[in-house]
């Protein structure tokens, strides 16, 4: 029972990160019907800049509480990722907005590869350790163990998802985003700046991705230039699972995929008689993706994928 609870807790932490990244995929797809495969690299850039800034602060001998130092680093990394997403949309995606669907899709893959290689040139190919700025304390929970850092990750993720829900449902910007998602031409006739709304969608998604990257790096204690690729694909799978284009679907899909993956990692050895180990847990995200596309292309809460693709 303790093992099951432990895997569920691990899955909730993992799912919190997936959900934040999946929101970026689903928001962009909901607005312009683009699967932004470069979104995973934004996650990586957010983590790497944060690590760089934390290392810089430590070398400068700044003595402040760990949370404050982390927030200072994120005050640089998050805006940097938002700026990166803004320029990606403006220079690479906007000129292709009326092009065949394949053109922006290939462009997104190209940007992903470019960002990954730039990251390798700047930070190298190896792992970068996440500086120990926060004291991680284990907490016993009904026989399972969860750390204060993992609790903070889940709480921050929930708060950010609630904040996004409020922004989309209760603000003028959110109404404009929803109107643009339904019909860009009509929204434009109503006085909505389509270009501005689409740029803001990329920027907001990038902010969520940057925070998710920091969470992932802090939880595992390291980051590297390749981390965005597999994480991005898993988050995309989560968005499809929940129903790509649906914000609540992305949240639910992310959490669900994290729990499925964690449970699979915990029990795959027993289920396969030791043939597969926990390091094969990554395959479950893509098994889920294939099953969803085969049996329910619309996802758990989403619209018909075939109509957008």
PDB file of C-alpha atoms in Angstrom:
ATOM      1  CA  UNK A   1       0.000   0.000   0.000  1.00  0.00           C
ATOM      2  CA  UNK A   2       2.869   2.341   0.834  1.00  0.00           C
ATOM      3  CA  UNK A   3       4.432   1.630  -2.569  1.00  0.00           C
ATOM      4  CA  UNK A   4       1.171   2.457  -4.361  1.00  0.00           C
ATOM      5  CA  UNK A   5       0.810   5.718  -2.422  1.00  0.00           C
ATOM      6  CA  UNK A   6       4.460   6.579  -3.111  1.00  0.00           C
ATOM      7  CA  UNK A   7       4.006   6.063  -6.856  1.00  0.00           C
ATOM      8  CA  UNK A   8       0.826   8.163  -6.859  1.00  0.00           C
ATOM      9  CA  UNK A   9       2.616  11.008  -5.058  1.00  0.00           C
ATOM     10  CA  UNK A  10       5.527  10.763  -7.494  1.00  0.00           C
ATOM     11  CA  UNK A  11       3.011  10.789 -10.337  1.00  0.00           C
ATOM     12  CA  UNK A  12       1.287  13.905  -9.038  1.00  0.00           C
ATOM     13  CA  UNK A  13       4.612  15.753  -8.897  1.00  0.00           C
ATOM     14  CA  UNK A  14       5.524  14.581 -12.392  1.00  0.00           C
ATOM     15  CA  UNK A  15       2.029  15.316 -13.663  1.00  0.00           C
ATOM     16  CA  UNK A  16       2.160  18.862 -12.303  1.00  0.00           C
ATOM     17  CA  UNK A  17       5.136  19.568 -14.566  1.00  0.00           C
ATOM     18  CA  UNK A  18       3.507  17.853 -17.545  1.00  0.00           C
ATOM     19  CA  UNK A  19       0.308  19.841 -17.040  1.00  0.00           C
ATOM     20  CA  UNK A  20       2.076  23.218 -17.099  1.00  0.00           C
ATOM     21  CA  UNK A  21       3.950  22.312 -20.291  1.00  0.00           C
ATOM     22  CA  UNK A  22       0.859  20.770 -21.896  1.00  0.00           C
ATOM     23  CA  UNK A  23      -1.019  24.029 -21.355  1.00  0.00           C
ATOM     24  CA  UNK A  24       1.409  25.784 -23.693  1.00  0.00           C
ATOM     25  CA  UNK A  25       0.794  23.202 -26.422  1.00  0.00           C
ATOM     26  CA  UNK A  26      -2.965  23.294 -26.065  1.00  0.00           C
ATOM     27  CA  UNK A  27      -3.245  27.111 -25.886  1.00  0.00           C
ATOM     28  CA  UNK A  28      -1.294  27.603 -29.121  1.00  0.00           C
ATOM     29  CA  UNK A  29      -3.166  24.780 -30.849  1.00  0.00           C
ATOM     30  CA  UNK A  30      -6.482  26.179 -29.672  1.00  0.00           C
ATOM     31  CA  UNK A  31      -5.697  29.628 -31.108  1.00  0.00           C
ATOM     32  CA  UNK A  32      -3.984  28.898 -34.423  1.00  0.00           C
ATOM     33  CA  UNK A  33      -4.111  25.106 -34.797  1.00  0.00           C
ATOM     34  CA  UNK A  34      -0.307  24.751 -34.608  1.00  0.00           C
ATOM     35  CA  UNK A  35       1.528  22.002 -32.743  1.00  0.00           C
ATOM     36  CA  UNK A  36       4.509  23.983 -31.496  1.00  0.00           C
ATOM     37  CA  UNK A  37       7.177  21.309 -31.157  1.00  0.00           C
ATOM     38  CA  UNK A  38       9.701  23.975 -30.100  1.00  0.00           C
ATOM     39  CA  UNK A  39       7.762  24.455 -26.857  1.00  0.00           C
ATOM     40  CA  UNK A  40       9.800  21.754 -25.115  1.00  0.00           C
ATOM     41  CA  UNK A  41      13.000  23.680 -25.810  1.00  0.00           C
ATOM     42  CA  UNK A  42      11.513  26.738 -24.083  1.00  0.00           C
ATOM     43  CA  UNK A  43      11.196  24.530 -20.992  1.00  0.00           C
ATOM     44  CA  UNK A  44      14.875  23.633 -21.316  1.00  0.00           C
ATOM     45  CA  UNK A  45      15.962  27.258 -21.786  1.00  0.00           C
ATOM     46  CA  UNK A  46      14.046  28.285 -18.657  1.00  0.00           C
ATOM     47  CA  UNK A  47      15.793  25.623 -16.583  1.00  0.00           C
ATOM     48  CA  UNK A  48      19.272  26.323 -17.966  1.00  0.00           C
ATOM     49  CA  UNK A  49      19.064  30.105 -17.519  1.00  0.00           C
ATOM     50  CA  UNK A  50      17.842  29.626 -13.957  1.00  0.00           C
ATOM     51  CA  UNK A  51      20.769  27.304 -13.173  1.00  0.00           C
ATOM     52  CA  UNK A  52      23.180  29.801 -14.728  1.00  0.00           C
ATOM     53  CA  UNK A  53      21.800  32.679 -12.681  1.00  0.00           C
ATOM     54  CA  UNK A  54      21.802  30.676  -9.449  1.00  0.00           C
ATOM     55  CA  UNK A  55      25.431  29.702 -10.044  1.00  0.00           C
ATOM     56  CA  UNK A  56      26.268  33.348 -10.743  1.00  0.00           C
ATOM     57  CA  UNK A  57      24.564  34.502  -7.550  1.00  0.00           C
ATOM     58  CA  UNK A  58      26.458  31.881  -5.551  1.00  0.00           C
ATOM     59  CA  UNK A  59      29.783  32.976  -7.071  1.00  0.00           C
ATOM     60  CA  UNK A  60      28.946  36.579  -6.142  1.00  0.00           C
ATOM     61  CA  UNK A  61      28.474  35.491  -2.523  1.00  0.00           C
ATOM     62  CA  UNK A  62      24.892  36.704  -2.279  1.00  0.00           C
ATOM     63  CA  UNK A  63      23.545  35.562   1.090  1.00  0.00           C
ATOM     64  CA  UNK A  64      19.773  35.611   0.980  1.00  0.00           C
ATOM     65  CA  UNK A  65      17.125  32.958   1.742  1.00  0.00           C
ATOM     66  CA  UNK A  66      17.077  30.225  -0.917  1.00  0.00           C
ATOM     67  CA  UNK A  67      13.542  31.002  -2.024  1.00  0.00           C
ATOM     68  CA  UNK A  68      14.445  34.648  -2.581  1.00  0.00           C
ATOM     69  CA  UNK A  69      17.529  33.733  -4.621  1.00  0.00           C
ATOM     70  CA  UNK A  70      15.455  31.303  -6.704  1.00  0.00           C
ATOM     71  CA  UNK A  71      12.816  33.959  -7.346  1.00  0.00           C
ATOM     72  CA  UNK A  72      15.550  36.404  -8.377  1.00  0.00           C
ATOM     73  CA  UNK A  73      16.861  33.872 -10.902  1.00  0.00           C
ATOM     74  CA  UNK A  74      13.362  33.192 -12.226  1.00  0.00           C
ATOM     75  CA  UNK A  75      12.740  36.928 -12.612  1.00  0.00           C
ATOM     76  CA  UNK A  76      15.379  36.700 -15.337  1.00  0.00           C
ATOM     77  CA  UNK A  77      14.709  33.251 -16.826  1.00  0.00           C
ATOM     78  CA  UNK A  78      10.919  33.547 -17.149  1.00  0.00           C
ATOM     79  CA  UNK A  79      10.935  36.903 -19.022  1.00  0.00           C
ATOM     80  CA  UNK A  80      13.777  35.570 -21.191  1.00  0.00           C
ATOM     81  CA  UNK A  81      11.613  32.597 -22.223  1.00  0.00           C
ATOM     82  CA  UNK A  82       8.610  34.865 -22.818  1.00  0.00           C
ATOM     83  CA  UNK A  83      10.777  37.059 -25.053  1.00  0.00           C
ATOM     84  CA  UNK A  84      12.064  33.975 -26.883  1.00  0.00           C
ATOM     85  CA  UNK A  85       8.519  32.748 -27.538  1.00  0.00           C
ATOM     86  CA  UNK A  86       7.469  36.206 -28.727  1.00  0.00           C
ATOM     87  CA  UNK A  87      10.251  36.347 -31.314  1.00  0.00           C
ATOM     88  CA  UNK A  88       9.607  32.760 -32.375  1.00  0.00           C
ATOM     89  CA  UNK A  89       5.992  33.589 -33.100  1.00  0.00           C
ATOM     90  CA  UNK A  90       6.715  36.907 -34.777  1.00  0.00           C
ATOM     91  CA  UNK A  91       9.610  35.853 -36.999  1.00  0.00           C
ATOM     92  CA  UNK A  92       8.954  32.168 -37.733  1.00  0.00           C
ATOM     93  CA  UNK A  93       5.265  31.344 -37.300  1.00  0.00           C
ATOM     94  CA  UNK A  94       3.455  34.560 -38.182  1.00  0.00           C
ATOM     95  CA  UNK A  95       4.707  34.692 -41.815  1.00  0.00           C
ATOM     96  CA  UNK A  96       3.461  31.095 -42.246  1.00  0.00           C
ATOM     97  CA  UNK A  97       0.052  31.614 -40.673  1.00  0.00           C
ATOM     98  CA  UNK A  98      -1.784  31.189 -43.976  1.00  0.00           C
ATOM     99  CA  UNK A  99       0.615  28.592 -45.375  1.00  0.00           C
ATOM    100  CA  UNK A 100      -0.280  24.868 -45.587  1.00  0.00           C
ATOM    101  CA  UNK A 101      -0.304  23.174 -42.158  1.00  0.00           C
ATOM    102  CA  UNK A 102       2.866  21.241 -42.935  1.00  0.00           C
ATOM    103  CA  UNK A 103       4.999  24.400 -43.293  1.00  0.00           C
ATOM    104  CA  UNK A 104       4.677  25.739 -39.716  1.00  0.00           C
ATOM    105  CA  UNK A 105       4.889  22.195 -38.366  1.00  0.00           C
ATOM    106  CA  UNK A 106       8.255  21.617 -40.049  1.00  0.00           C
ATOM    107  CA  UNK A 107       9.333  25.106 -38.960  1.00  0.00           C
ATOM    108  CA  UNK A 108       8.535  24.230 -35.362  1.00  0.00           C
ATOM    109  CA  UNK A 109      10.658  21.087 -35.572  1.00  0.00           C
ATOM    110  CA  UNK A 110      13.468  23.139 -37.125  1.00  0.00           C
ATOM    111  CA  UNK A 111      13.327  25.747 -34.358  1.00  0.00           C
ATOM    112  CA  UNK A 112      13.420  22.970 -31.787  1.00  0.00           C
ATOM    113  CA  UNK A 113      16.616  21.552 -33.282  1.00  0.00           C
ATOM    114  CA  UNK A 114      18.184  25.016 -33.576  1.00  0.00           C
ATOM    115  CA  UNK A 115      17.451  25.860 -29.941  1.00  0.00           C
ATOM    116  CA  UNK A 116      18.781  22.493 -28.798  1.00  0.00           C
ATOM    117  CA  UNK A 117      22.040  23.005 -30.662  1.00  0.00           C
ATOM    118  CA  UNK A 118      22.383  26.580 -29.430  1.00  0.00           C
ATOM    119  CA  UNK A 119      21.927  25.305 -25.896  1.00  0.00           C
ATOM    120  CA  UNK A 120      24.681  22.727 -26.433  1.00  0.00           C
ATOM    121  CA  UNK A 121      26.994  25.498 -27.691  1.00  0.00           C
ATOM    122  CA  UNK A 122      26.255  27.693 -24.665  1.00  0.00           C
ATOM    123  CA  UNK A 123      25.948  25.172 -21.836  1.00  0.00           C
ATOM    124  CA  UNK A 124      27.650  22.100 -23.270  1.00  0.00           C
ATOM    125  CA  UNK A 125      26.364  18.558 -23.783  1.00  0.00           C
ATOM    126  CA  UNK A 126      26.631  17.384 -20.191  1.00  0.00           C
ATOM    127  CA  UNK A 127      24.307  17.726 -17.237  1.00  0.00           C
ATOM    128  CA  UNK A 128      24.221  20.934 -15.231  1.00  0.00           C
ATOM    129  CA  UNK A 129      23.598  20.484 -11.526  1.00  0.00           C
ATOM    130  CA  UNK A 130      20.845  22.541  -9.978  1.00  0.00           C
ATOM    131  CA  UNK A 131      22.508  24.600  -7.201  1.00  0.00           C
ATOM    132  CA  UNK A 132      21.416  23.655  -3.685  1.00  0.00           C
ATOM    133  CA  UNK A 133      19.675  26.870  -2.730  1.00  0.00           C
ATOM    134  CA  UNK A 134      16.703  25.202  -1.031  1.00  0.00           C
ATOM    135  CA  UNK A 135      16.937  22.814   1.902  1.00  0.00           C
ATOM    136  CA  UNK A 136      15.007  19.718   0.848  1.00  0.00           C
ATOM    137  CA  UNK A 137      13.337  17.998   3.795  1.00  0.00           C
ATOM    138  CA  UNK A 138      11.601  14.587   3.530  1.00  0.00           C
ATOM    139  CA  UNK A 139       8.112  14.382   5.021  1.00  0.00           C
ATOM    140  CA  UNK A 140       6.414  11.124   5.953  1.00  0.00           C
ATOM    141  CA  UNK A 141       2.879  10.803   4.582  1.00  0.00           C
ATOM    142  CA  UNK A 142       1.045   7.602   5.545  1.00  0.00           C
ATOM    143  CA  UNK A 143       4.179   5.539   5.040  1.00  0.00           C
ATOM    144  CA  UNK A 144       5.206   7.273   1.791  1.00  0.00           C
ATOM    145  CA  UNK A 145       7.793  10.036   1.507  1.00  0.00           C
ATOM    146  CA  UNK A 146       7.323  13.413  -0.112  1.00  0.00           C
ATOM    147  CA  UNK A 147       9.684  16.360   0.173  1.00  0.00           C
ATOM    148  CA  UNK A 148       8.862  19.979   0.932  1.00  0.00           C
ATOM    149  CA  UNK A 149      10.139  20.807  -2.565  1.00  0.00           C
ATOM    150  CA  UNK A 150       7.707  18.364  -4.197  1.00  0.00           C
ATOM    151  CA  UNK A 151       4.819  19.784  -2.175  1.00  0.00           C
ATOM    152  CA  UNK A 152       5.836  23.269  -3.303  1.00  0.00           C
ATOM    153  CA  UNK A 153       5.915  22.071  -6.941  1.00  0.00           C
ATOM    154  CA  UNK A 154       2.367  20.735  -6.709  1.00  0.00           C
ATOM    155  CA  UNK A 155       1.045  23.826  -4.915  1.00  0.00           C
ATOM    156  CA  UNK A 156       2.677  26.260  -7.360  1.00  0.00           C
ATOM    157  CA  UNK A 157       1.390  24.236 -10.332  1.00  0.00           C
ATOM    158  CA  UNK A 158      -2.172  24.292  -8.995  1.00  0.00           C
ATOM    159  CA  UNK A 159      -1.962  28.046  -8.315  1.00  0.00           C
ATOM    160  CA  UNK A 160      -0.648  28.713 -11.818  1.00  0.00           C
ATOM    161  CA  UNK A 161      -3.393  26.597 -13.383  1.00  0.00           C
ATOM    162  CA  UNK A 162      -6.022  28.455 -11.360  1.00  0.00           C
ATOM    163  CA  UNK A 163      -4.435  31.741 -12.429  1.00  0.00           C
ATOM    164  CA  UNK A 164      -4.581  30.704 -16.073  1.00  0.00           C
ATOM    165  CA  UNK A 165      -8.224  29.655 -15.678  1.00  0.00           C
ATOM    166  CA  UNK A 166      -9.018  33.079 -14.187  1.00  0.00           C
ATOM    167  CA  UNK A 167      -7.156  34.856 -16.979  1.00  0.00           C
ATOM    168  CA  UNK A 168      -8.934  32.915 -19.732  1.00  0.00           C
ATOM    169  CA  UNK A 169     -12.429  32.953 -18.223  1.00  0.00           C
ATOM    170  CA  UNK A 170     -12.626  36.251 -16.334  1.00  0.00           C
ATOM    171  CA  UNK A 171     -10.479  38.851 -18.096  1.00  0.00           C
ATOM    172  CA  UNK A 172     -10.784  40.834 -21.336  1.00  0.00           C
ATOM    173  CA  UNK A 173      -7.594  39.227 -22.612  1.00  0.00           C
ATOM    174  CA  UNK A 174      -9.083  35.783 -21.983  1.00  0.00           C
ATOM    175  CA  UNK A 175     -12.292  36.702 -23.792  1.00  0.00           C
ATOM    176  CA  UNK A 176     -10.263  37.966 -26.725  1.00  0.00           C
ATOM    177  CA  UNK A 177      -8.273  34.730 -26.741  1.00  0.00           C
ATOM    178  CA  UNK A 178     -11.432  32.643 -26.769  1.00  0.00           C
ATOM    179  CA  UNK A 179     -12.965  34.769 -29.519  1.00  0.00           C
ATOM    180  CA  UNK A 180      -9.805  34.456 -31.604  1.00  0.00           C
ATOM    181  CA  UNK A 181      -9.819  30.692 -31.119  1.00  0.00           C
ATOM    182  CA  UNK A 182     -13.397  30.463 -32.421  1.00  0.00           C
ATOM    183  CA  UNK A 183     -13.029  32.688 -35.492  1.00  0.00           C
ATOM    184  CA  UNK A 184     -10.092  34.984 -36.173  1.00  0.00           C
ATOM    185  CA  UNK A 185     -11.774  36.998 -38.928  1.00  0.00           C
ATOM    186  CA  UNK A 186     -14.884  37.760 -36.894  1.00  0.00           C
ATOM    187  CA  UNK A 187     -12.753  38.547 -33.833  1.00  0.00           C
ATOM    188  CA  UNK A 188     -10.758  40.981 -35.955  1.00  0.00           C
ATOM    189  CA  UNK A 189     -13.957  42.691 -37.119  1.00  0.00           C
ATOM    190  CA  UNK A 190     -14.914  43.094 -33.451  1.00  0.00           C
ATOM    191  CA  UNK A 191     -11.780  45.188 -32.892  1.00  0.00           C
ATOM    192  CA  UNK A 192      -9.540  42.479 -31.459  1.00  0.00           C
ATOM    193  CA  UNK A 193      -5.871  42.670 -32.475  1.00  0.00           C
ATOM    194  CA  UNK A 194      -5.336  39.124 -33.692  1.00  0.00           C
ATOM    195  CA  UNK A 195      -1.554  39.397 -33.883  1.00  0.00           C
ATOM    196  CA  UNK A 196      -1.368  40.735 -30.331  1.00  0.00           C
ATOM    197  CA  UNK A 197      -3.604  37.977 -28.945  1.00  0.00           C
ATOM    198  CA  UNK A 198      -1.646  35.222 -30.674  1.00  0.00           C
ATOM    199  CA  UNK A 199       1.650  36.684 -29.423  1.00  0.00           C
ATOM    200  CA  UNK A 200       0.271  36.855 -25.886  1.00  0.00           C
ATOM    201  CA  UNK A 201      -0.779  33.218 -26.129  1.00  0.00           C
ATOM    202  CA  UNK A 202       2.788  32.202 -26.985  1.00  0.00           C
ATOM    203  CA  UNK A 203       4.176  34.444 -24.230  1.00  0.00           C
ATOM    204  CA  UNK A 204       1.856  33.080 -21.519  1.00  0.00           C
ATOM    205  CA  UNK A 205       2.576  29.503 -22.567  1.00  0.00           C
ATOM    206  CA  UNK A 206       6.313  30.233 -22.421  1.00  0.00           C
ATOM    207  CA  UNK A 207       6.016  31.595 -18.880  1.00  0.00           C
ATOM    208  CA  UNK A 208       4.311  28.380 -17.762  1.00  0.00           C
ATOM    209  CA  UNK A 209       6.962  26.339 -19.579  1.00  0.00           C
ATOM    210  CA  UNK A 210       9.834  28.226 -17.925  1.00  0.00           C
ATOM    211  CA  UNK A 211       8.416  27.599 -14.456  1.00  0.00           C
ATOM    212  CA  UNK A 212       7.863  23.937 -15.345  1.00  0.00           C
ATOM    213  CA  UNK A 213      11.487  23.689 -16.462  1.00  0.00           C
ATOM    214  CA  UNK A 214      12.700  25.075 -13.137  1.00  0.00           C
ATOM    215  CA  UNK A 215      10.425  22.652 -11.267  1.00  0.00           C
ATOM    216  CA  UNK A 216      11.719  19.696 -13.221  1.00  0.00           C
ATOM    217  CA  UNK A 217      15.370  20.711 -12.783  1.00  0.00           C
ATOM    218  CA  UNK A 218      14.935  21.397  -9.068  1.00  0.00           C
ATOM    219  CA  UNK A 219      13.159  18.073  -8.487  1.00  0.00           C
ATOM    220  CA  UNK A 220      15.771  15.971 -10.302  1.00  0.00           C
ATOM    221  CA  UNK A 221      18.712  18.195  -9.322  1.00  0.00           C
ATOM    222  CA  UNK A 222      19.964  18.630 -12.879  1.00  0.00           C
ATOM    223  CA  UNK A 223      19.167  19.762 -16.404  1.00  0.00           C
ATOM    224  CA  UNK A 224      20.707  19.407 -19.849  1.00  0.00           C
ATOM    225  CA  UNK A 225      20.256  20.634 -23.396  1.00  0.00           C
ATOM    226  CA  UNK A 226      18.232  17.548 -24.352  1.00  0.00           C
ATOM    227  CA  UNK A 227      15.693  17.657 -21.533  1.00  0.00           C
ATOM    228  CA  UNK A 228      13.123  19.624 -23.548  1.00  0.00           C
ATOM    229  CA  UNK A 229      12.764  17.061 -26.326  1.00  0.00           C
ATOM    230  CA  UNK A 230      11.393  14.083 -24.404  1.00  0.00           C
ATOM    231  CA  UNK A 231       9.623  16.281 -21.841  1.00  0.00           C
ATOM    232  CA  UNK A 232       7.946  18.227 -24.624  1.00  0.00           C
ATOM    233  CA  UNK A 233       6.771  15.070 -26.380  1.00  0.00           C
ATOM    234  CA  UNK A 234       5.347  13.704 -23.146  1.00  0.00           C
ATOM    235  CA  UNK A 235       3.560  16.974 -22.441  1.00  0.00           C
ATOM    236  CA  UNK A 236       2.202  16.904 -25.987  1.00  0.00           C
ATOM    237  CA  UNK A 237       0.937  13.379 -25.282  1.00  0.00           C
ATOM    238  CA  UNK A 238      -0.710  14.726 -22.130  1.00  0.00           C
ATOM    239  CA  UNK A 239      -2.391  17.499 -24.132  1.00  0.00           C
ATOM    240  CA  UNK A 240      -3.715  14.938 -26.628  1.00  0.00           C
ATOM    241  CA  UNK A 241      -4.843  12.673 -23.793  1.00  0.00           C
ATOM    242  CA  UNK A 242      -6.857  15.464 -22.216  1.00  0.00           C
ATOM    243  CA  UNK A 243      -8.060  16.827 -25.553  1.00  0.00           C
ATOM    244  CA  UNK A 244      -5.717  19.215 -27.318  1.00  0.00           C
ATOM    245  CA  UNK A 245      -7.224  22.671 -27.581  1.00  0.00           C
ATOM    246  CA  UNK A 246      -8.957  22.286 -24.215  1.00  0.00           C
ATOM    247  CA  UNK A 247      -7.238  23.971 -21.243  1.00  0.00           C
ATOM    248  CA  UNK A 248      -8.915  21.804 -18.622  1.00  0.00           C
ATOM    249  CA  UNK A 249      -8.120  18.767 -20.737  1.00  0.00           C
ATOM    250  CA  UNK A 250      -4.419  19.678 -20.708  1.00  0.00           C
ATOM    251  CA  UNK A 251      -4.463  20.009 -16.931  1.00  0.00           C
ATOM    252  CA  UNK A 252      -6.233  16.675 -16.462  1.00  0.00           C
ATOM    253  CA  UNK A 253      -4.151  14.954 -19.132  1.00  0.00           C
ATOM    254  CA  UNK A 254      -0.899  16.108 -17.561  1.00  0.00           C
ATOM    255  CA  UNK A 255      -1.801  14.906 -14.083  1.00  0.00           C
ATOM    256  CA  UNK A 256      -3.205  11.610 -15.415  1.00  0.00           C
ATOM    257  CA  UNK A 257      -0.185  10.912 -17.596  1.00  0.00           C
ATOM    258  CA  UNK A 258       2.176  11.609 -14.697  1.00  0.00           C
ATOM    259  CA  UNK A 259       0.316   9.136 -12.455  1.00  0.00           C
ATOM    260  CA  UNK A 260       0.149   6.495 -15.223  1.00  0.00           C
ATOM    261  CA  UNK A 261       3.852   6.827 -15.919  1.00  0.00           C
ATOM    262  CA  UNK A 262       4.796   6.667 -12.262  1.00  0.00           C
ATOM    263  CA  UNK A 263       2.601   3.628 -11.582  1.00  0.00           C
ATOM    264  CA  UNK A 264       4.055   1.937 -14.651  1.00  0.00           C
ATOM    265  CA  UNK A 265       7.589   2.654 -13.420  1.00  0.00           C
ATOM    266  CA  UNK A 266       6.747   1.120 -10.067  1.00  0.00           C
ATOM    267  CA  UNK A 267       5.079  -2.025 -11.334  1.00  0.00           C
ATOM    268  CA  UNK A 268       6.468  -2.668 -14.825  1.00  0.00           C
ATOM    269  CA  UNK A 269       9.044  -5.078 -13.425  1.00  0.00           C
ATOM    270  CA  UNK A 270       6.413  -7.215 -11.689  1.00  0.00           C
ATOM    271  CA  UNK A 271       4.029  -7.069 -14.667  1.00  0.00           C
ATOM    272  CA  UNK A 272       6.679  -8.252 -17.128  1.00  0.00           C
ATOM    273  CA  UNK A 273       8.367 -10.748 -14.817  1.00  0.00           C
ATOM    274  CA  UNK A 274      11.493  -8.627 -14.669  1.00  0.00           C
ATOM    275  CA  UNK A 275      11.835  -8.363 -18.463  1.00  0.00           C
ATOM    276  CA  UNK A 276      11.396  -4.566 -18.377  1.00  0.00           C
ATOM    277  CA  UNK A 277      12.754  -2.253 -15.679  1.00  0.00           C
ATOM    278  CA  UNK A 278      11.583   1.131 -14.405  1.00  0.00           C
ATOM    279  CA  UNK A 279      13.898   2.888 -16.890  1.00  0.00           C
ATOM    280  CA  UNK A 280      11.414   1.898 -19.613  1.00  0.00           C
ATOM    281  CA  UNK A 281       8.745   4.138 -18.080  1.00  0.00           C
ATOM    282  CA  UNK A 282       9.037   6.633 -20.965  1.00  0.00           C
ATOM    283  CA  UNK A 283       7.329   4.247 -23.380  1.00  0.00           C
ATOM    284  CA  UNK A 284       4.049   4.482 -21.465  1.00  0.00           C
ATOM    285  CA  UNK A 285       3.502   8.108 -22.416  1.00  0.00           C
ATOM    286  CA  UNK A 286       3.615   7.151 -26.080  1.00  0.00           C
ATOM    287  CA  UNK A 287       1.551   4.004 -25.602  1.00  0.00           C
ATOM    288  CA  UNK A 288      -1.100   6.249 -24.069  1.00  0.00           C
ATOM    289  CA  UNK A 289      -0.751   8.682 -26.984  1.00  0.00           C
ATOM    290  CA  UNK A 290      -1.260   5.894 -29.553  1.00  0.00           C
ATOM    291  CA  UNK A 291      -4.228   4.410 -27.702  1.00  0.00           C
ATOM    292  CA  UNK A 292      -5.914   7.807 -27.398  1.00  0.00           C
ATOM    293  CA  UNK A 293      -5.406   8.593 -31.080  1.00  0.00           C
ATOM    294  CA  UNK A 294      -6.783   5.175 -32.065  1.00  0.00           C
ATOM    295  CA  UNK A 295      -9.785   4.927 -29.773  1.00  0.00           C
ATOM    296  CA  UNK A 296     -10.619   8.531 -28.862  1.00  0.00           C
ATOM    297  CA  UNK A 297      -8.896  11.101 -31.128  1.00  0.00           C
ATOM    298  CA  UNK A 298     -10.746  13.932 -29.405  1.00  0.00           C
ATOM    299  CA  UNK A 299      -9.111  13.107 -26.052  1.00  0.00           C
ATOM    300  CA  UNK A 300     -10.907  12.955 -22.735  1.00  0.00           C
ATOM    301  CA  UNK A 301     -12.288  16.515 -22.813  1.00  0.00           C
ATOM    302  CA  UNK A 302     -11.350  17.901 -26.221  1.00  0.00           C
ATOM    303  CA  UNK A 303     -12.741  18.635 -29.616  1.00  0.00           C
ATOM    304  CA  UNK A 304     -12.202  16.480 -32.692  1.00  0.00           C
ATOM    305  CA  UNK A 305      -8.510  16.503 -33.594  1.00  0.00           C
ATOM    306  CA  UNK A 306      -9.275  15.620 -37.193  1.00  0.00           C
ATOM    307  CA  UNK A 307     -11.104  18.903 -37.677  1.00  0.00           C
ATOM    308  CA  UNK A 308      -8.011  20.948 -36.745  1.00  0.00           C
ATOM    309  CA  UNK A 309      -5.170  18.891 -38.159  1.00  0.00           C
TER     310      UNK A 309
END
